[in-house]
């Protein structure tokens, strides 16, 4: 064991000195205010048994040899006592083995050991201090940690700003392409991918831009077969108010117009709100098609049996937040049904990219056959929806762009969606501020190195 005394102007400097001299495993045994600053006694390889032996040896030699002018034996022995019994030292640093007794919060990293005082003297080595916990508890270190985190953030911001301006000089065409793609609302990762694929050619920017849009359209997952026109049992799921019931009415009306009203029926599983039944019943009355209510799995099977002569049965479900615990209940009702139910997720394009990602992740629990995009007429950005479909390889079947039944529903077309994304971005003229660009670019840099 090595014991050392330090003098410093304040605690923070003192701790730094201890760390530099003895390393991160050092243990502070005592500290006290002295004229001009603070005195810290610290040790490395702290071992109480060994210290006791050293204590008696030091005491004997000091009694024999203390020269004039040196600290008195009493002074030194007082220090040694404080070192060998840290808990009794003046303003002693709180020994970490004591901490769990004071705190209500469990600390999983701390082994459950009895308090130091209750241990017999021979067992002392087992009470070795856990330096990692001790250092992490120090408020000064916590503050330093936070300051370092802030500094890191600032540095990353500066670096991404530099990287962006470097790219703008090195490859202005690619930089402009990234800026335009970000303005569509696409994710930084997707922008980077497109820029790498098409942004290095020698054509003028208009050509590069056309290529980029064509690249996006060619990779957009689509369900172009007008899949509902073939009939079957189809459930629409999704978050609250995204347009599930309205879309069901549009799809039912469309089918009825083509194949006859007697070929289509509706079921609602929204047992949570009376108004939901009423909304679907009203559409049923207007379209003159049957509507059934099924609040349980059994009722759903029964309703499907009763409507077995229909070619297309559309199931309207209760709108639920992606964080709603009842979501699984609804999923199991659809998944466990004996009938082969195809499930489509209804996504409102007015939802932000992060929100869309969260919804898709939550609703993936039920096997999704595709999705339907709604509210294209209201959205201020379509990039989030495009990125979400691509990231999740979720095919889009229909797009809805208004409240009119049945006019405002269309089979999804990739070029229409991409062109619309450009149009919406132009209309809302979402010119990106330099700070947003830096932020997005830092995401790309992180992606590239991740
Ligand atoms: N502008 C616009 N409004 C739409 C569109 N689709 C649906 N709506 C409107 O959005 C609102 C909610 O539609 P609903 O069909 O009731 O939505 P929902 O998902 O069934 O709602 P919950 O059952 O409450 O979860 C209604 O006012 C619809 O008219 C669309 O494509 N564009
Ligand atoms: Mg509804």
mmCIF file with all atom_site columns, N, CA and C in Angstrom, residues 353-410:
data_model
loop_
_atom_site.group_PDB
_atom_site.id
_atom_site.type_symbol
_atom_site.label_atom_id
_atom_site.label_alt_id
_atom_site.label_comp_id
_atom_site.label_asym_id
_atom_site.label_entity_id
_atom_site.label_seq_id
_atom_site.pdbx_PDB_ins_code
_atom_site.Cartn_x
_atom_site.Cartn_y
_atom_site.Cartn_z
_atom_site.occupancy
_atom_site.B_iso_or_equiv
_atom_site.pdbx_formal_charge
_atom_site.auth_seq_id
_atom_site.auth_comp_id
_atom_site.auth_asym_id
_atom_site.auth_atom_id
_atom_site.pdbx_PDB_model_num
ATOM 1   N N  . UNK A 1 353 ? -42.020 11.873 -38.971 1.00 0.00 ? 353 UNK A N  1
ATOM 2   C CA . UNK A 1 353 ? -41.242 10.663 -39.264 1.00 0.00 ? 353 UNK A CA 1
ATOM 3   C C  . UNK A 1 353 ? -41.003 9.790  -38.028 1.00 0.00 ? 353 UNK A C  1
ATOM 4   N N  . UNK A 1 354 ? -40.628 10.405 -36.930 1.00 0.00 ? 354 UNK A N  1
ATOM 5   C CA . UNK A 1 354 ? -40.351 9.615  -35.708 1.00 0.00 ? 354 UNK A CA 1
ATOM 6   C C  . UNK A 1 354 ? -41.627 8.940  -35.218 1.00 0.00 ? 354 UNK A C  1
ATOM 7   N N  . UNK A 1 355 ? -42.755 9.659  -35.330 1.00 0.00 ? 355 UNK A N  1
ATOM 8   C CA . UNK A 1 355 ? -44.042 9.093  -34.905 1.00 0.00 ? 355 UNK A CA 1
ATOM 9   C C  . UNK A 1 355 ? -44.422 7.907  -35.775 1.00 0.00 ? 355 UNK A C  1
ATOM 10  N N  . UNK A 1 356 ? -44.220 8.042  -37.088 1.00 0.00 ? 356 UNK A N  1
ATOM 11  C CA . UNK A 1 356 ? -44.551 6.946  -38.020 1.00 0.00 ? 356 UNK A CA 1
ATOM 12  C C  . UNK A 1 356 ? -43.719 5.710  -37.690 1.00 0.00 ? 356 UNK A C  1
ATOM 13  N N  . UNK A 1 357 ? -42.432 5.953  -37.403 1.00 0.00 ? 357 UNK A N  1
ATOM 14  C CA . UNK A 1 357 ? -41.541 4.822  -37.090 1.00 0.00 ? 357 UNK A CA 1
ATOM 15  C C  . UNK A 1 357 ? -42.040 4.097  -35.840 1.00 0.00 ? 357 UNK A C  1
ATOM 16  N N  . UNK A 1 358 ? -42.446 4.881  -34.843 1.00 0.00 ? 358 UNK A N  1
ATOM 17  C CA . UNK A 1 358 ? -42.920 4.279  -33.586 1.00 0.00 ? 358 UNK A CA 1
ATOM 18  C C  . UNK A 1 358 ? -44.200 3.465  -33.824 1.00 0.00 ? 358 UNK A C  1
ATOM 19  N N  . UNK A 1 359 ? -45.115 4.028  -34.631 1.00 0.00 ? 359 UNK A N  1
ATOM 20  C CA . UNK A 1 359 ? -46.382 3.336  -34.926 1.00 0.00 ? 359 UNK A CA 1
ATOM 21  C C  . UNK A 1 359 ? -46.095 2.013  -35.632 1.00 0.00 ? 359 UNK A C  1
ATOM 22  N N  . UNK A 1 360 ? -45.258 2.065  -36.672 1.00 0.00 ? 360 UNK A N  1
ATOM 23  C CA . UNK A 1 360 ? -44.974 0.835  -37.431 1.00 0.00 ? 360 UNK A CA 1
ATOM 24  C C  . UNK A 1 360 ? -44.356 -0.217 -36.508 1.00 0.00 ? 360 UNK A C  1
ATOM 25  N N  . UNK A 1 361 ? -43.435 0.191  -35.666 1.00 0.00 ? 361 UNK A N  1
ATOM 26  C CA . UNK A 1 361 ? -42.807 -0.774 -34.743 1.00 0.00 ? 361 UNK A CA 1
ATOM 27  C C  . UNK A 1 361 ? -43.829 -1.422 -33.832 1.00 0.00 ? 361 UNK A C  1
ATOM 28  N N  . UNK A 1 362 ? -44.778 -0.613 -33.320 1.00 0.00 ? 362 UNK A N  1
ATOM 29  C CA . UNK A 1 362 ? -45.777 -1.158 -32.398 1.00 0.00 ? 362 UNK A CA 1
ATOM 30  C C  . UNK A 1 362 ? -46.744 -2.088 -33.124 1.00 0.00 ? 362 UNK A C  1
ATOM 31  N N  . UNK A 1 363 ? -47.153 -1.716 -34.336 1.00 0.00 ? 363 UNK A N  1
ATOM 32  C CA . UNK A 1 363 ? -48.160 -2.510 -35.048 1.00 0.00 ? 363 UNK A CA 1
ATOM 33  C C  . UNK A 1 363 ? -47.574 -3.705 -35.805 1.00 0.00 ? 363 UNK A C  1
ATOM 34  N N  . UNK A 1 364 ? -46.239 -3.788 -35.810 1.00 0.00 ? 364 UNK A N  1
ATOM 35  C CA . UNK A 1 364 ? -45.603 -4.937 -36.459 1.00 0.00 ? 364 UNK A CA 1
ATOM 36  C C  . UNK A 1 364 ? -45.918 -6.230 -35.710 1.00 0.00 ? 364 UNK A C  1
ATOM 37  N N  . UNK A 1 365 ? -46.403 -6.096 -34.486 1.00 0.00 ? 365 UNK A N  1
ATOM 38  C CA . UNK A 1 365 ? -46.702 -7.276 -33.666 1.00 0.00 ? 365 UNK A CA 1
ATOM 39  C C  . UNK A 1 365 ? -47.731 -8.169 -34.375 1.00 0.00 ? 365 UNK A C  1
ATOM 40  N N  . UNK A 1 366 ? -48.651 -7.526 -35.102 1.00 0.00 ? 366 UNK A N  1
ATOM 41  C CA . UNK A 1 366 ? -49.581 -8.302 -35.903 1.00 0.00 ? 366 UNK A CA 1
ATOM 42  C C  . UNK A 1 366 ? -48.975 -8.321 -37.314 1.00 0.00 ? 366 UNK A C  1
ATOM 43  N N  . UNK A 1 367 ? -49.049 -9.456 -37.993 1.00 0.00 ? 367 UNK A N  1
ATOM 44  C CA . UNK A 1 367 ? -48.389 -9.544 -39.311 1.00 0.00 ? 367 UNK A CA 1
ATOM 45  C C  . UNK A 1 367 ? -49.071 -8.577 -40.290 1.00 0.00 ? 367 UNK A C  1
ATOM 46  N N  . UNK A 1 368 ? -48.305 -7.621 -40.783 1.00 0.00 ? 368 UNK A N  1
ATOM 47  C CA . UNK A 1 368 ? -48.894 -6.612 -41.675 1.00 0.00 ? 368 UNK A CA 1
ATOM 48  C C  . UNK A 1 368 ? -48.711 -7.019 -43.134 1.00 0.00 ? 368 UNK A C  1
ATOM 49  N N  . UNK A 1 369 ? -49.805 -6.941 -43.908 1.00 0.00 ? 369 UNK A N  1
ATOM 50  C CA . UNK A 1 369 ? -49.719 -7.263 -45.331 1.00 0.00 ? 369 UNK A CA 1
ATOM 51  C C  . UNK A 1 369 ? -49.371 -6.018 -46.151 1.00 0.00 ? 369 UNK A C  1
ATOM 52  N N  . UNK A 1 370 ? -49.576 -4.877 -45.562 1.00 0.00 ? 370 UNK A N  1
ATOM 53  C CA . UNK A 1 370 ? -49.260 -3.640 -46.263 1.00 0.00 ? 370 UNK A CA 1
ATOM 54  C C  . UNK A 1 370 ? -49.793 -2.450 -45.487 1.00 0.00 ? 370 UNK A C  1
ATOM 55  N N  . UNK A 1 371 ? -49.803 -1.309 -46.159 1.00 0.00 ? 371 UNK A N  1
ATOM 56  C CA . UNK A 1 371 ? -50.322 -0.129 -45.468 1.00 0.00 ? 371 UNK A CA 1
ATOM 57  C C  . UNK A 1 371 ? -51.117 0.751  -46.432 1.00 0.00 ? 371 UNK A C  1
ATOM 58  N N  . UNK A 1 372 ? -51.852 1.674  -45.846 1.00 0.00 ? 372 UNK A N  1
ATOM 59  C CA . UNK A 1 372 ? -52.634 2.652  -46.617 1.00 0.00 ? 372 UNK A CA 1
ATOM 60  C C  . UNK A 1 372 ? -52.250 4.033  -46.082 1.00 0.00 ? 372 UNK A C  1
ATOM 61  N N  . UNK A 1 373 ? -51.861 4.916  -46.972 1.00 0.00 ? 373 UNK A N  1
ATOM 62  C CA . UNK A 1 373 ? -51.482 6.271  -46.535 1.00 0.00 ? 373 UNK A CA 1
ATOM 63  C C  . UNK A 1 373 ? -52.691 7.192  -46.653 1.00 0.00 ? 373 UNK A C  1
ATOM 64  N N  . UNK A 1 374 ? -52.963 7.965  -45.616 1.00 0.00 ? 374 UNK A N  1
ATOM 65  C CA . UNK A 1 374 ? -54.099 8.883  -45.650 1.00 0.00 ? 374 UNK A CA 1
ATOM 66  C C  . UNK A 1 374 ? -53.640 10.334 -45.473 1.00 0.00 ? 374 UNK A C  1
ATOM 67  N N  . UNK A 1 375 ? -54.570 11.220 -45.707 1.00 0.00 ? 375 UNK A N  1
ATOM 68  C CA . UNK A 1 375 ? -54.404 12.667 -45.478 1.00 0.00 ? 375 UNK A CA 1
ATOM 69  C C  . UNK A 1 375 ? -53.265 13.276 -46.288 1.00 0.00 ? 375 UNK A C  1
ATOM 70  N N  . UNK A 1 376 ? -53.068 12.759 -47.498 1.00 0.00 ? 376 UNK A N  1
ATOM 71  C CA . UNK A 1 376 ? -52.034 13.347 -48.364 1.00 0.00 ? 376 UNK A CA 1
ATOM 72  C C  . UNK A 1 376 ? -52.378 14.791 -48.701 1.00 0.00 ? 376 UNK A C  1
ATOM 73  N N  . UNK A 1 377 ? -53.669 15.129 -48.648 1.00 0.00 ? 377 UNK A N  1
ATOM 74  C CA . UNK A 1 377 ? -54.095 16.500 -48.951 1.00 0.00 ? 377 UNK A CA 1
ATOM 75  C C  . UNK A 1 377 ? -53.755 17.467 -47.817 1.00 0.00 ? 377 UNK A C  1
ATOM 76  N N  . UNK A 1 378 ? -53.478 16.952 -46.634 1.00 0.00 ? 378 UNK A N  1
ATOM 77  C CA . UNK A 1 378 ? -53.236 17.839 -45.485 1.00 0.00 ? 378 UNK A CA 1
ATOM 78  C C  . UNK A 1 378 ? -51.763 17.923 -45.096 1.00 0.00 ? 378 UNK A C  1
ATOM 79  N N  . UNK A 1 379 ? -50.979 16.972 -45.586 1.00 0.00 ? 379 UNK A N  1
ATOM 80  C CA . UNK A 1 379 ? -49.614 16.874 -45.069 1.00 0.00 ? 379 UNK A CA 1
ATOM 81  C C  . UNK A 1 379 ? -48.710 18.018 -45.533 1.00 0.00 ? 379 UNK A C  1
ATOM 82  N N  . UNK A 1 380 ? -47.695 18.285 -44.732 1.00 0.00 ? 380 UNK A N  1
ATOM 83  C CA . UNK A 1 380 ? -46.715 19.309 -45.117 1.00 0.00 ? 380 UNK A CA 1
ATOM 84  C C  . UNK A 1 380 ? -45.384 18.650 -45.497 1.00 0.00 ? 380 UNK A C  1
ATOM 85  N N  . UNK A 1 381 ? -45.333 17.320 -45.397 1.00 0.00 ? 381 UNK A N  1
ATOM 86  C CA . UNK A 1 381 ? -44.111 16.611 -45.807 1.00 0.00 ? 381 UNK A CA 1
ATOM 87  C C  . UNK A 1 381 ? -44.423 15.131 -46.013 1.00 0.00 ? 381 UNK A C  1
ATOM 88  N N  . UNK A 1 382 ? -43.948 14.601 -47.144 1.00 0.00 ? 382 UNK A N  1
ATOM 89  C CA . UNK A 1 382 ? -44.200 13.178 -47.408 1.00 0.00 ? 382 UNK A CA 1
ATOM 90  C C  . UNK A 1 382 ? -42.937 12.336 -47.239 1.00 0.00 ? 382 UNK A C  1
ATOM 91  N N  . UNK A 1 383 ? -41.817 13.014 -46.989 1.00 0.00 ? 383 UNK A N  1
ATOM 92  C CA . UNK A 1 383 ? -40.538 12.298 -46.868 1.00 0.00 ? 383 UNK A CA 1
ATOM 93  C C  . UNK A 1 383 ? -40.546 11.287 -45.724 1.00 0.00 ? 383 UNK A C  1
ATOM 94  N N  . UNK A 1 384 ? -41.206 11.656 -44.616 1.00 0.00 ? 384 UNK A N  1
ATOM 95  C CA . UNK A 1 384 ? -41.250 10.760 -43.449 1.00 0.00 ? 384 UNK A CA 1
ATOM 96  C C  . UNK A 1 384 ? -41.936 9.454  -43.805 1.00 0.00 ? 384 UNK A C  1
ATOM 97  N N  . UNK A 1 385 ? -43.059 9.559  -44.532 1.00 0.00 ? 385 UNK A N  1
ATOM 98  C CA . UNK A 1 385 ? -43.796 8.345  -44.915 1.00 0.00 ? 385 UNK A CA 1
ATOM 99  C C  . UNK A 1 385 ? -42.955 7.507  -45.874 1.00 0.00 ? 385 UNK A C  1
ATOM 100 N N  . UNK A 1 386 ? -42.319 8.161  -46.856 1.00 0.00 ? 386 UNK A N  1
ATOM 101 C CA . UNK A 1 386 ? -41.501 7.421  -47.832 1.00 0.00 ? 386 UNK A CA 1
ATOM 102 C C  . UNK A 1 386 ? -40.361 6.689  -47.107 1.00 0.00 ? 386 UNK A C  1
ATOM 103 N N  . UNK A 1 387 ? -39.685 7.406  -46.213 1.00 0.00 ? 387 UNK A N  1
ATOM 104 C CA . UNK A 1 387 ? -38.561 6.783  -45.481 1.00 0.00 ? 387 UNK A CA 1
ATOM 105 C C  . UNK A 1 387 ? -39.050 5.618  -44.627 1.00 0.00 ? 387 UNK A C  1
ATOM 106 N N  . UNK A 1 388 ? -40.215 5.790  -43.977 1.00 0.00 ? 388 UNK A N  1
ATOM 107 C CA . UNK A 1 388 ? -40.740 4.730  -43.099 1.00 0.00 ? 388 UNK A CA 1
ATOM 108 C C  . UNK A 1 388 ? -41.068 3.471  -43.905 1.00 0.00 ? 388 UNK A C  1
ATOM 109 N N  . UNK A 1 389 ? -41.698 3.648  -45.066 1.00 0.00 ? 389 UNK A N  1
ATOM 110 C CA . UNK A 1 389 ? -42.034 2.486  -45.904 1.00 0.00 ? 389 UNK A CA 1
ATOM 111 C C  . UNK A 1 389 ? -40.764 1.758  -46.339 1.00 0.00 ? 389 UNK A C  1
ATOM 112 N N  . UNK A 1 390 ? -39.758 2.554  -46.737 1.00 0.00 ? 390 UNK A N  1
ATOM 113 C CA . UNK A 1 390 ? -38.513 1.938  -47.216 1.00 0.00 ? 390 UNK A CA 1
ATOM 114 C C  . UNK A 1 390 ? -37.782 1.224  -46.095 1.00 0.00 ? 390 UNK A C  1
ATOM 115 N N  . UNK A 1 391 ? -37.660 1.892  -44.967 1.00 0.00 ? 391 UNK A N  1
ATOM 116 C CA . UNK A 1 391 ? -36.945 1.286  -43.825 1.00 0.00 ? 391 UNK A CA 1
ATOM 117 C C  . UNK A 1 391 ? -37.592 -0.023 -43.402 1.00 0.00 ? 391 UNK A C  1
ATOM 118 N N  . UNK A 1 392 ? -38.927 -0.067 -43.447 1.00 0.00 ? 392 UNK A N  1
ATOM 119 C CA . UNK A 1 392 ? -39.647 -1.250 -42.940 1.00 0.00 ? 392 UNK A CA 1
ATOM 120 C C  . UNK A 1 392 ? -40.089 -2.208 -44.048 1.00 0.00 ? 392 UNK A C  1
ATOM 121 N N  . UNK A 1 393 ? -39.718 -1.870 -45.273 1.00 0.00 ? 393 UNK A N  1
ATOM 122 C CA . UNK A 1 393 ? -40.140 -2.696 -46.432 1.00 0.00 ? 393 UNK A CA 1
ATOM 123 C C  . UNK A 1 393 ? -41.639 -2.997 -46.343 1.00 0.00 ? 393 UNK A C  1
ATOM 124 N N  . UNK A 1 394 ? -42.392 -1.950 -46.042 1.00 0.00 ? 394 UNK A N  1
ATOM 125 C CA . UNK A 1 394 ? -43.839 -2.078 -45.868 1.00 0.00 ? 394 UNK A CA 1
ATOM 126 C C  . UNK A 1 394 ? -44.525 -1.598 -47.146 1.00 0.00 ? 394 UNK A C  1
ATOM 127 N N  . UNK A 1 395 ? -45.149 -2.510 -47.913 1.00 0.00 ? 395 UNK A N  1
ATOM 128 C CA . UNK A 1 395 ? -45.736 -2.083 -49.183 1.00 0.00 ? 395 UNK A CA 1
ATOM 129 C C  . UNK A 1 395 ? -46.981 -1.219 -49.000 1.00 0.00 ? 395 UNK A C  1
ATOM 130 N N  . UNK A 1 396 ? -47.064 -0.156 -49.776 1.00 0.00 ? 396 UNK A N  1
ATOM 131 C CA . UNK A 1 396 ? -48.229 0.714  -49.684 1.00 0.00 ? 396 UNK A CA 1
ATOM 132 C C  . UNK A 1 396 ? -49.223 0.301  -50.776 1.00 0.00 ? 396 UNK A C  1
ATOM 133 N N  . UNK A 1 397 ? -50.491 0.128  -50.384 1.00 0.00 ? 397 UNK A N  1
ATOM 134 C CA . UNK A 1 397 ? -51.508 -0.348 -51.325 1.00 0.00 ? 397 UNK A CA 1
ATOM 135 C C  . UNK A 1 397 ? -52.365 0.801  -51.864 1.00 0.00 ? 397 UNK A C  1
ATOM 136 N N  . UNK A 1 398 ? -52.818 1.693  -50.973 1.00 0.00 ? 398 UNK A N  1
ATOM 137 C CA . UNK A 1 398 ? -53.724 2.783  -51.388 1.00 0.00 ? 398 UNK A CA 1
ATOM 138 C C  . UNK A 1 398 ? -53.274 4.099  -50.762 1.00 0.00 ? 398 UNK A C  1
ATOM 139 N N  . UNK A 1 399 ? -53.698 5.178  -51.402 1.00 0.00 ? 399 UNK A N  1
ATOM 140 C CA . UNK A 1 399 ? -53.413 6.510  -50.862 1.00 0.00 ? 399 UNK A CA 1
ATOM 141 C C  . UNK A 1 399 ? -54.722 7.281  -50.819 1.00 0.00 ? 399 UNK A C  1
ATOM 142 N N  . UNK A 1 400 ? -54.952 7.954  -49.709 1.00 0.00 ? 400 UNK A N  1
ATOM 143 C CA . UNK A 1 400 ? -56.191 8.720  -49.582 1.00 0.00 ? 400 UNK A CA 1
ATOM 144 C C  . UNK A 1 400 ? -55.842 10.198 -49.455 1.00 0.00 ? 400 UNK A C  1
ATOM 145 N N  . UNK A 1 401 ? -56.571 11.031 -50.223 1.00 0.00 ? 401 UNK A N  1
ATOM 146 C CA . UNK A 1 401 ? -56.211 12.455 -50.199 1.00 0.00 ? 401 UNK A CA 1
ATOM 147 C C  . UNK A 1 401 ? -57.431 13.355 -50.030 1.00 0.00 ? 401 UNK A C  1
ATOM 148 N N  . UNK A 1 402 ? -58.360 12.935 -49.194 1.00 0.00 ? 402 UNK A N  1
ATOM 149 C CA . UNK A 1 402 ? -59.516 13.787 -48.922 1.00 0.00 ? 402 UNK A CA 1
ATOM 150 C C  . UNK A 1 402 ? -60.584 13.018 -48.166 1.00 0.00 ? 402 UNK A C  1
ATOM 151 N N  . UNK A 1 403 ? -61.652 13.737 -47.807 1.00 0.00 ? 403 UNK A N  1
ATOM 152 C CA . UNK A 1 403 ? -62.693 13.123 -46.975 1.00 0.00 ? 403 UNK A CA 1
ATOM 153 C C  . UNK A 1 403 ? -63.842 12.523 -47.789 1.00 0.00 ? 403 UNK A C  1
ATOM 154 N N  . UNK A 1 404 ? -63.854 12.799 -49.075 1.00 0.00 ? 404 UNK A N  1
ATOM 155 C CA . UNK A 1 404 ? -65.002 12.357 -49.878 1.00 0.00 ? 404 UNK A CA 1
ATOM 156 C C  . UNK A 1 404 ? -65.008 10.846 -50.072 1.00 0.00 ? 404 UNK A C  1
ATOM 157 N N  . UNK A 1 405 ? -66.209 10.250 -49.879 1.00 0.00 ? 405 UNK A N  1
ATOM 158 C CA . UNK A 1 405 ? -66.382 8.808  -50.066 1.00 0.00 ? 405 UNK A CA 1
ATOM 159 C C  . UNK A 1 405 ? -67.181 8.610  -51.357 1.00 0.00 ? 405 UNK A C  1
ATOM 160 N N  . UNK A 1 406 ? -66.747 7.867  -52.324 1.00 0.00 ? 406 UNK A N  1
ATOM 161 C CA . UNK A 1 406 ? -65.497 7.103  -52.362 1.00 0.00 ? 406 UNK A CA 1
ATOM 162 C C  . UNK A 1 406 ? -64.386 7.751  -53.174 1.00 0.00 ? 406 UNK A C  1
ATOM 163 N N  . UNK A 1 407 ? -64.586 8.995  -53.649 1.00 0.00 ? 407 UNK A N  1
ATOM 164 C CA . UNK A 1 407 ? -63.664 9.558  -54.645 1.00 0.00 ? 407 UNK A CA 1
ATOM 165 C C  . UNK A 1 407 ? -62.203 9.629  -54.185 1.00 0.00 ? 407 UNK A C  1
ATOM 166 N N  . UNK A 1 408 ? -61.991 9.974  -52.921 1.00 0.00 ? 408 UNK A N  1
ATOM 167 C CA . UNK A 1 408 ? -60.626 10.330 -52.512 1.00 0.00 ? 408 UNK A CA 1
ATOM 168 C C  . UNK A 1 408 ? -59.763 9.143  -52.083 1.00 0.00 ? 408 UNK A C  1
ATOM 169 N N  . UNK A 1 409 ? -59.843 8.066  -52.847 1.00 0.00 ? 409 UNK A N  1
ATOM 170 C CA . UNK A 1 409 ? -58.905 6.963  -52.578 1.00 0.00 ? 409 UNK A CA 1
ATOM 171 C C  . UNK A 1 409 ? -58.346 6.473  -53.916 1.00 0.00 ? 409 UNK A C  1
ATOM 172 N N  . UNK A 1 410 ? -57.041 6.159  -53.932 1.00 0.00 ? 410 UNK A N  1
ATOM 173 C CA . UNK A 1 410 ? -56.379 5.783  -55.188 1.00 0.00 ? 410 UNK A CA 1
ATOM 174 C C  . UNK A 1 410 ? -55.403 4.641  -54.928 1.00 0.00 ? 410 UNK A C  1
#
